Amino acid sequence: QVQLMDSGGGSVQAGGSLTLSCAASGDISSRLCMGWFRQAPGKEREGVARINSGTGNTAYADSVKGRFTISQDKAKNTLYLRMGNLKPEDTAMYYCAADPRSACISGGWLGYKYWGQGTQVTVSS
């Protein structure tokens, strides 16, 4: 079992920045694939960024490339999402997720087993 607690959401004006955090505990291994997802009202959940916790390789959704950065602090068992140049369309509930899979970057966005409770990000124009 892996427990995830995400935080750091808030309200920001367009063009601003926020950093989300996700503290992981429990059965944490180097084979964990960790990611950030978001869901806006009336829309389906979408993958934003993911990272192979063992290799550090990353992947991003096209909509956030160049603006968002996923990173990890292994000593703190914490995942981060640095969001820059925020746009109103980034407004959503953001969730961190983890899955003990070996194919992380090539494995796509589906099938994550563990989820945080979510943190709201609101971007005003």
mmCIF file of C-alpha atoms in Angstrom:
data_model
loop_
_atom_site.group_PDB
_atom_site.id
_atom_site.type_symbol
_atom_site.label_atom_id
_atom_site.label_comp_id
_atom_site.label_asym_id
_atom_site.label_seq_id
_atom_site.Cartn_x
_atom_site.Cartn_y
_atom_site.Cartn_z
ATOM 1 C CA GLN A 1 0.000 0.000 0.000
ATOM 2 C CA VAL A 2 1.086 3.534 -0.773
ATOM 3 C CA GLN A 3 -0.490 6.596 0.796
ATOM 4 C CA LEU A 4 -0.344 9.929 -1.003
ATOM 5 C CA MET A 5 -1.124 13.354 0.365
ATOM 6 C CA ASP A 6 -1.095 16.222 -2.098
ATOM 7 C CA SER A 7 -1.046 19.897 -1.249
ATOM 8 C CA GLY A 8 -0.055 23.315 -2.516
ATOM 9 C CA GLY A 9 -3.054 24.305 -4.568
ATOM 10 C CA GLY A 10 -4.529 27.774 -4.486
ATOM 11 C CA SER A 11 -5.731 30.729 -6.494
ATOM 12 C CA VAL A 12 -3.404 32.603 -8.799
ATOM 13 C CA GLN A 13 -3.666 35.045 -11.659
ATOM 14 C CA ALA A 14 -2.867 34.073 -15.206
ATOM 15 C CA GLY A 15 0.852 34.079 -15.808
ATOM 16 C CA GLY A 16 1.586 33.172 -12.219
ATOM 17 C CA SER A 17 3.200 30.090 -10.702
ATOM 18 C CA LEU A 18 2.364 27.415 -8.151
ATOM 19 C CA THR A 19 4.168 24.357 -6.875
ATOM 20 C CA LEU A 20 2.193 21.307 -5.825
ATOM 21 C CA SER A 21 3.603 18.716 -3.440
ATOM 22 C CA CYS A 22 2.736 15.084 -2.871
ATOM 23 C CA ALA A 23 4.050 13.298 0.206
ATOM 24 C CA ALA A 24 4.244 9.539 -0.217
ATOM 25 C CA SER A 25 4.368 6.930 2.531
ATOM 26 C CA GLY A 26 4.011 3.195 2.854
ATOM 27 C CA ASP A 27 5.438 0.643 0.435
ATOM 28 C CA ILE A 28 7.604 2.966 -1.618
ATOM 29 C CA SER A 29 9.950 1.353 -4.088
ATOM 30 C CA SER A 30 12.214 2.559 -6.874
ATOM 31 C CA ARG A 31 9.823 0.993 -9.392
ATOM 32 C CA LEU A 32 7.072 3.421 -8.599
ATOM 33 C CA CYS A 33 5.753 5.434 -11.491
ATOM 34 C CA MET A 34 4.400 8.687 -10.126
ATOM 35 C CA GLY A 35 2.294 11.250 -11.843
ATOM 36 C CA TRP A 36 0.088 14.284 -11.675
ATOM 37 C CA PHE A 37 -3.413 14.348 -13.100
ATOM 38 C CA ARG A 38 -6.120 16.965 -13.210
ATOM 39 C CA GLN A 39 -9.857 17.135 -13.638
ATOM 40 C CA ALA A 40 -11.797 20.258 -14.476
ATOM 41 C CA PRO A 41 -15.550 20.517 -13.852
ATOM 42 C CA GLY A 42 -17.470 18.705 -16.557
ATOM 43 C CA LYS A 43 -14.332 17.233 -18.090
ATOM 44 C CA GLU A 44 -12.594 13.903 -17.919
ATOM 45 C CA ARG A 45 -9.492 13.438 -15.834
ATOM 46 C CA GLU A 46 -6.301 13.910 -17.825
ATOM 47 C CA GLY A 47 -2.678 13.110 -17.236
ATOM 48 C CA VAL A 48 -0.370 16.085 -16.807
ATOM 49 C CA ALA A 49 3.094 14.726 -16.031
ATOM 50 C CA ARG A 50 4.690 11.511 -14.864
ATOM 51 C CA ILE A 51 8.099 10.433 -13.633
ATOM 52 C CA ASN A 52 9.889 7.122 -13.281
ATOM 53 C CA SER A 53 11.010 7.311 -9.669
ATOM 54 C CA GLY A 54 13.950 5.015 -10.378
ATOM 55 C CA THR A 55 15.426 6.631 -13.502
ATOM 56 C CA GLY A 56 14.025 10.151 -13.199
ATOM 57 C CA ASN A 57 12.720 10.034 -16.770
ATOM 58 C CA THR A 58 9.670 12.193 -17.328
ATOM 59 C CA ALA A 59 6.774 12.675 -19.709
ATOM 60 C CA TYR A 60 4.332 15.548 -20.118
ATOM 61 C CA ALA A 61 1.015 16.268 -21.728
ATOM 62 C CA ASP A 62 1.395 18.535 -24.737
ATOM 63 C CA SER A 63 -0.748 21.195 -23.076
ATOM 64 C CA VAL A 64 1.778 21.746 -20.275
ATOM 65 C CA LYS A 65 5.126 21.123 -21.957
ATOM 66 C CA GLY A 66 7.527 23.955 -21.311
ATOM 67 C CA ARG A 67 5.375 25.330 -18.486
ATOM 68 C CA PHE A 68 5.191 22.515 -15.912
ATOM 69 C CA THR A 69 8.025 20.514 -14.372
ATOM 70 C CA ILE A 70 7.658 17.293 -12.413
ATOM 71 C CA SER A 71 10.383 16.395 -9.944
ATOM 72 C CA GLN A 72 10.999 14.315 -6.859
ATOM 73 C CA ASP A 73 12.943 14.442 -3.627
ATOM 74 C CA LYS A 74 13.672 10.828 -2.789
ATOM 75 C CA ALA A 75 15.034 11.653 0.658
ATOM 76 C CA LYS A 76 11.679 13.216 1.544
ATOM 77 C CA ASN A 77 9.550 10.793 -0.483
ATOM 78 C CA THR A 78 7.931 13.812 -2.035
ATOM 79 C CA LEU A 79 6.766 14.504 -5.563
ATOM 80 C CA TYR A 80 6.471 18.030 -6.924
ATOM 81 C CA LEU A 81 4.790 19.768 -9.816
ATOM 82 C CA ARG A 82 6.133 23.186 -10.581
ATOM 83 C CA MET A 83 3.572 25.062 -12.675
ATOM 84 C CA GLY A 84 4.551 28.237 -14.466
ATOM 85 C CA ASN A 85 2.853 30.641 -16.866
ATOM 86 C CA LEU A 86 -0.480 29.395 -15.607
ATOM 87 C CA LYS A 87 -3.551 29.853 -17.782
ATOM 88 C CA PRO A 88 -7.249 29.891 -16.877
ATOM 89 C CA GLU A 89 -7.619 26.543 -18.661
ATOM 90 C CA ASP A 90 -5.251 25.030 -16.081
ATOM 91 C CA THR A 91 -7.983 25.457 -13.478
ATOM 92 C CA ALA A 92 -8.794 22.011 -12.098
ATOM 93 C CA MET A 93 -8.502 19.663 -9.176
ATOM 94 C CA TYR A 94 -5.008 18.209 -9.304
ATOM 95 C CA TYR A 95 -4.212 14.718 -8.052
ATOM 96 C CA CYS A 96 -0.968 12.884 -7.551
ATOM 97 C CA ALA A 97 -0.913 9.192 -8.308
ATOM 98 C CA ALA A 98 1.459 6.254 -8.076
ATOM 99 C CA ASP A 99 1.675 2.790 -9.545
ATOM 100 C CA PRO A 100 4.282 0.042 -9.108
ATOM 101 C CA ARG A 101 4.925 -0.524 -12.809
ATOM 102 C CA SER A 102 8.178 -1.053 -14.680
ATOM 103 C CA ALA A 103 7.007 0.652 -17.894
ATOM 104 C CA CYS A 104 6.441 4.154 -16.633
ATOM 105 C CA ILE A 105 7.213 6.562 -19.452
ATOM 106 C CA SER A 106 5.982 4.187 -22.161
ATOM 107 C CA GLY A 107 3.085 2.967 -20.056
ATOM 108 C CA GLY A 108 0.739 5.865 -20.642
ATOM 109 C CA TRP A 109 -1.707 7.493 -18.273
ATOM 110 C CA LEU A 110 -4.017 4.621 -17.385
ATOM 111 C CA GLY A 111 -4.147 2.163 -14.517
ATOM 112 C CA TYR A 112 -2.626 4.092 -11.630
ATOM 113 C CA LYS A 113 -3.370 2.264 -8.393
ATOM 114 C CA TYR A 114 -2.849 4.858 -5.666
ATOM 115 C CA TRP A 115 -4.271 8.371 -5.544
ATOM 116 C CA GLY A 116 -4.024 11.462 -3.412
ATOM 117 C CA GLN A 117 -7.092 13.330 -2.258
ATOM 118 C CA GLY A 118 -6.609 16.231 -4.654
ATOM 119 C CA THR A 119 -5.731 19.894 -4.370
ATOM 120 C CA GLN A 120 -7.579 22.687 -6.162
ATOM 121 C CA VAL A 121 -5.838 25.060 -8.540
ATOM 122 C CA THR A 122 -7.759 28.097 -9.755
ATOM 123 C CA VAL A 123 -6.312 30.465 -12.328
ATOM 124 C CA SER A 124 -8.078 33.751 -12.963
ATOM 125 C CA SER A 125 -7.673 35.893 -16.053
#
